[in-house]
Short mmCIF file of C-alpha atoms and ligand atoms in Angstrom, two decimals:
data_model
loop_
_atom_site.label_atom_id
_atom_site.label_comp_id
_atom_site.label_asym_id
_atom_site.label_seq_id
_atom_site.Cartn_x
_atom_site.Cartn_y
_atom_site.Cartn_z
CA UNK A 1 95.98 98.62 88.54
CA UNK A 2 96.32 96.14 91.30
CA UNK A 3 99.74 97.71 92.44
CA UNK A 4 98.81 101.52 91.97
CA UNK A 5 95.03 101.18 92.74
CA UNK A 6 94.59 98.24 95.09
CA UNK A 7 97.93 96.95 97.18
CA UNK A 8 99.22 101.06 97.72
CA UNK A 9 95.70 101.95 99.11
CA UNK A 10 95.39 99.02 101.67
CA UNK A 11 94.43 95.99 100.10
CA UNK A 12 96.34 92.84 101.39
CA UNK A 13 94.01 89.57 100.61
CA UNK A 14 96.69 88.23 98.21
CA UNK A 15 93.52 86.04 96.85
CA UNK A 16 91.96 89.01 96.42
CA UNK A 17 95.10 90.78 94.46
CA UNK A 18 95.49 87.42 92.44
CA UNK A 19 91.87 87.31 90.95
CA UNK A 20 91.83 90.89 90.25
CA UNK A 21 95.20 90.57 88.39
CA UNK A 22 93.73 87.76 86.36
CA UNK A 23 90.05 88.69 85.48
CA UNK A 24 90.15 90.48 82.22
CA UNK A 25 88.04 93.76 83.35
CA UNK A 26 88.09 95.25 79.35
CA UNK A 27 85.63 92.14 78.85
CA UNK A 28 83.17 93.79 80.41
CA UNK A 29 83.18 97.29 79.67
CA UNK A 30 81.33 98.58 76.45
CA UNK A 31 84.25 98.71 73.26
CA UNK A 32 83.48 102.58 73.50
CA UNK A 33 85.47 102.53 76.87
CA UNK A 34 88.17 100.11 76.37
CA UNK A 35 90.73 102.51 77.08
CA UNK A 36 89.39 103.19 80.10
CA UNK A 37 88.73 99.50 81.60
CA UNK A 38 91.72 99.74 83.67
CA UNK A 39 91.77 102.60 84.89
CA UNK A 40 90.47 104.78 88.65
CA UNK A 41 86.98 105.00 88.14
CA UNK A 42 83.63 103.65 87.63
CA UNK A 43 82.39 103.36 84.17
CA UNK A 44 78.78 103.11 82.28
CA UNK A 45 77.85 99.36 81.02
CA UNK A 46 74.67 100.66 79.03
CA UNK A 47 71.00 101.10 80.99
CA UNK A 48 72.01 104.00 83.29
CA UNK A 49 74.05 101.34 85.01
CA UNK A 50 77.86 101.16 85.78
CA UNK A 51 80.80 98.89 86.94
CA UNK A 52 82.03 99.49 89.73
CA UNK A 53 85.58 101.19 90.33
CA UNK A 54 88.72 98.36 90.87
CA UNK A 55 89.30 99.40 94.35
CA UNK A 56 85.74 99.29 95.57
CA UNK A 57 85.45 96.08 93.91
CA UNK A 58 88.30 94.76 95.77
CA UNK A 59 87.33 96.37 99.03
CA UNK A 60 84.32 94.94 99.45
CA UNK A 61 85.54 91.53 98.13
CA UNK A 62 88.22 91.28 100.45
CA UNK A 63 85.80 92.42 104.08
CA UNK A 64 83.43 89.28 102.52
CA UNK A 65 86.38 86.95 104.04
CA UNK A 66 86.43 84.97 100.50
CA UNK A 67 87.14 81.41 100.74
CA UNK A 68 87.00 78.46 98.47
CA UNK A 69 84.32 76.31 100.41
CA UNK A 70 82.04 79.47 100.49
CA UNK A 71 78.88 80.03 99.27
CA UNK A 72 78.36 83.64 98.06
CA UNK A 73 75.41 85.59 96.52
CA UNK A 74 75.27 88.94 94.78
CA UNK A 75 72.59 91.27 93.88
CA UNK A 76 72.82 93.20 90.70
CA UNK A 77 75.24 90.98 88.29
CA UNK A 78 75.51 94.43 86.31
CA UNK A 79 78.49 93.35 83.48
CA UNK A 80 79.32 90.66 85.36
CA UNK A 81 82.93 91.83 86.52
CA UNK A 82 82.52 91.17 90.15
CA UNK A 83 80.96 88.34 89.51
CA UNK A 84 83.87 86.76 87.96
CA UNK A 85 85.98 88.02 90.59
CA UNK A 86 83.88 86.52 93.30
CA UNK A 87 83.73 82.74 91.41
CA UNK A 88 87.90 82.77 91.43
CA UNK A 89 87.29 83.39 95.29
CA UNK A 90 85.00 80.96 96.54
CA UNK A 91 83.08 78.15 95.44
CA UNK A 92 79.29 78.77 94.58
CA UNK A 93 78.31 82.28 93.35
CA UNK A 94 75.00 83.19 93.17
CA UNK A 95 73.97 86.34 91.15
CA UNK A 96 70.55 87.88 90.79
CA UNK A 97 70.07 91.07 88.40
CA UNK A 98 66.87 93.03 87.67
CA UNK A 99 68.08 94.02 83.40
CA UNK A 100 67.46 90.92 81.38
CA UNK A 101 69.60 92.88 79.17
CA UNK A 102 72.48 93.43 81.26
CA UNK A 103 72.24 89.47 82.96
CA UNK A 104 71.80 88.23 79.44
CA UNK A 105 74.91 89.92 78.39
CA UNK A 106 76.95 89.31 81.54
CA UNK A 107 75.87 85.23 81.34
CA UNK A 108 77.80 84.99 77.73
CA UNK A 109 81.24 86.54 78.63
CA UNK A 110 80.85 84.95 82.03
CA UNK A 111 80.37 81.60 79.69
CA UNK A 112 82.84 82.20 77.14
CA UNK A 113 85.40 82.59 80.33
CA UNK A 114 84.85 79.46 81.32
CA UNK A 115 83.23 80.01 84.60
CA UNK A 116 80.75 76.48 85.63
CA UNK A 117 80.48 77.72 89.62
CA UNK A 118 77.94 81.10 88.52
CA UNK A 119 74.20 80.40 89.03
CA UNK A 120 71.87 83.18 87.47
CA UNK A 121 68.80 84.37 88.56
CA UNK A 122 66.85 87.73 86.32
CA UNK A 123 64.50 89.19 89.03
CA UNK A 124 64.35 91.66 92.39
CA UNK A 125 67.16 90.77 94.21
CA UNK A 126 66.12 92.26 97.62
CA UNK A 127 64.02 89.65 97.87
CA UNK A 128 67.46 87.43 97.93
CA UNK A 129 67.32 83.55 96.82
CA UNK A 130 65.57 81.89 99.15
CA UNK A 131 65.83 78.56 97.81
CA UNK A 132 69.58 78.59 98.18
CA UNK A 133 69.82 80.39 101.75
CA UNK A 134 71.58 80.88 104.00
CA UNK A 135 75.08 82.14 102.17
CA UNK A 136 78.40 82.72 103.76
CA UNK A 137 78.66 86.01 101.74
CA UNK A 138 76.17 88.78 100.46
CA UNK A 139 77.89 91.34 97.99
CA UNK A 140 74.92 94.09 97.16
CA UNK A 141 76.21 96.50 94.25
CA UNK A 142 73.33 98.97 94.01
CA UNK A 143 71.84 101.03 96.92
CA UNK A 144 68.92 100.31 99.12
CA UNK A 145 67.88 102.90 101.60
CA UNK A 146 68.20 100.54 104.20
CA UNK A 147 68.68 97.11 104.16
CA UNK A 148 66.61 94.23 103.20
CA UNK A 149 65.62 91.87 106.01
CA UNK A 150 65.51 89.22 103.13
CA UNK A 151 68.89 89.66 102.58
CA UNK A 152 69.97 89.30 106.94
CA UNK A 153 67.50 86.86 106.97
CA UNK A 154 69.48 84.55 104.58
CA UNK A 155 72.80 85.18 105.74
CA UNK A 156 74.48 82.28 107.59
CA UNK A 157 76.21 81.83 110.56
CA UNK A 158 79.35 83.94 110.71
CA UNK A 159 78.27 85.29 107.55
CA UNK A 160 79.23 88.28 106.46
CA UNK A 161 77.29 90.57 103.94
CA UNK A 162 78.98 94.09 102.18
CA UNK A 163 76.32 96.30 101.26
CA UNK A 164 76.22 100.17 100.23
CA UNK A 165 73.34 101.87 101.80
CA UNK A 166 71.39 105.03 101.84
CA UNK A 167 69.86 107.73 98.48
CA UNK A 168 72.26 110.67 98.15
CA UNK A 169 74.42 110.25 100.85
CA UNK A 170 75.24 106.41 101.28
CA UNK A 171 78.17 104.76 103.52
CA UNK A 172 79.06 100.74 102.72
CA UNK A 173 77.98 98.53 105.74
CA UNK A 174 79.66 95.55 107.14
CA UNK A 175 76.55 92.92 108.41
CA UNK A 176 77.15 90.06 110.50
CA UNK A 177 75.24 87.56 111.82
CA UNK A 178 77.05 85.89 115.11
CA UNK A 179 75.33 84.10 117.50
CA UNK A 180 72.04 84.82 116.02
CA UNK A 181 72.50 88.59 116.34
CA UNK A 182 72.65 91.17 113.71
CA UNK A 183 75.76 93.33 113.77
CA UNK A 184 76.06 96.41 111.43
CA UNK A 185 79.19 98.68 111.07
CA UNK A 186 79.59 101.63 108.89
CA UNK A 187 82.45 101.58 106.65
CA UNK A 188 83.27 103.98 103.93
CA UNK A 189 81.41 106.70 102.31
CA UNK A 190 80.84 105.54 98.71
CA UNK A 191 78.18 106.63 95.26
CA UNK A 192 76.34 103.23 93.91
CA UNK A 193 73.46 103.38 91.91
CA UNK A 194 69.93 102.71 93.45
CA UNK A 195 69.19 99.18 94.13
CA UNK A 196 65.57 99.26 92.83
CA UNK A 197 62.75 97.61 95.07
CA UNK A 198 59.75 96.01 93.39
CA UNK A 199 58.04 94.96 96.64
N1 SAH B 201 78.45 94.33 90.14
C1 SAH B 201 78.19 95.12 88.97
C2 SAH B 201 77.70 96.49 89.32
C3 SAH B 201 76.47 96.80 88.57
S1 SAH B 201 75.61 98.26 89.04
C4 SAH B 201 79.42 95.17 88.08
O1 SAH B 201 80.51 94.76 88.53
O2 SAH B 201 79.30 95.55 86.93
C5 SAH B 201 74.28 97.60 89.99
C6 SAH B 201 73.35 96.63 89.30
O3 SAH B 201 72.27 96.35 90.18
C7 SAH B 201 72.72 97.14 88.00
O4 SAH B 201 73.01 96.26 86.97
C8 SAH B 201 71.22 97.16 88.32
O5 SAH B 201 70.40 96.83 87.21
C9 SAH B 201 71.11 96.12 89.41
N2 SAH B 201 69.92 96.21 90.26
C10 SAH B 201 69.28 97.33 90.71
N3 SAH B 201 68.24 97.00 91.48
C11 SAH B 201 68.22 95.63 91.53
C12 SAH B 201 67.37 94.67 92.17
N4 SAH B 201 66.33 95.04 92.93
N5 SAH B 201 67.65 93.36 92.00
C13 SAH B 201 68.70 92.96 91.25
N6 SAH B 201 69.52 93.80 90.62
C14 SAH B 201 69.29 95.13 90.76
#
């Protein structure tokens, strides 16, 4: 995976290549699709949800600039696979996920891994966590049609957020905040599911 998927299509973070080479992704796939863990795709985790595919996982980890005294947050924990790849890569993670079901589930293999820098929150992440603001690094893993001021608000300095954006037709966006200003660049076409907005 990380040779064929990841380093041949333009990933070079070695951090990046490292913690994707060590975080066991048939953990968090349902036992029906084992087989498939490790393999080119995204896959269904159970409540119309899915993981993401390896490569976009490691393409948006590596543009968040991951570094051990950052402080990252990430709406929609889903299975908890980028999760874990994020908490190898810096130091705090914060993850907020709508599904009690799917943070519930996420939290134990997350546990049983060993992981003690993951802080959990079950509830609308486009509101962000306020109370931990501002973060180095945003990751956003489902869709909004545009983005959340909560979630520029609480970016820091030099922060950089990754965050797919738009309803059929969505591109991932770059955000970052330098000198005060709001800078957004289109990346890549890409297919996330919708990030769902209570407010
Ligand atoms: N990072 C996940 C991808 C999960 S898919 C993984 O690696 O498995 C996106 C997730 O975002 C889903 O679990 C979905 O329930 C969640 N989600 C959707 N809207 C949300 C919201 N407003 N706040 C928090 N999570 C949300």
């Amino acid at each position: 995976m990380v040779d064929n998927q990841l380093r041949a299509r333009g990933i070079k973070d070695e951090n990046v290549l490292q913690a994707m080479a060590k975080v066991p992704r048939h953990l968090f796939v349902p036992s029906t699709m084992i087989d498939f863990a490790y393999s080119d795709e995204p896959l269904p985790i159970g409540e119309g949800q899915t993981i993401s595919q390896p490569y976009i996982v490691a393409y948006m980890t590596e543009n968040i600039h991951p570094q051990k005294w950052k402080r990252a947050l990430e709406i929609g924990t889903g299975s908890g696979y980028q999760t874990a790849i994020l908490a190898e890569l810096v130091k705090e993670v914060y993850t907020v996920e709508l599904i009690p079901s799917l943070a519930e589930k996420a939290q134990e293999i997350l546990a049983k891994l060993g992981y003690q820098n993951i802080h959990y929150r079950v509830g609308d992440g486009t509101q962000g966590w306020p109370e931990e603001a501002p973060f180095d690094a945003i990751l956003v893993t489902a869709a909004p049609a545009k983005i959340p001021f909560a979630l520029e608000d609480q970016l820091a300095e030099k922060g950089r957020m990754i965050i797919p954006v738009g309803e059929m037709f969505q591109d991932l966006y770059l955000v970052l905040r330098q000198k005060n200003k709001i800078i957004r660049k289109k990346l890549i076409p890409v297919r996330f599911v919708p990030l769902v907005s209570l407010h």
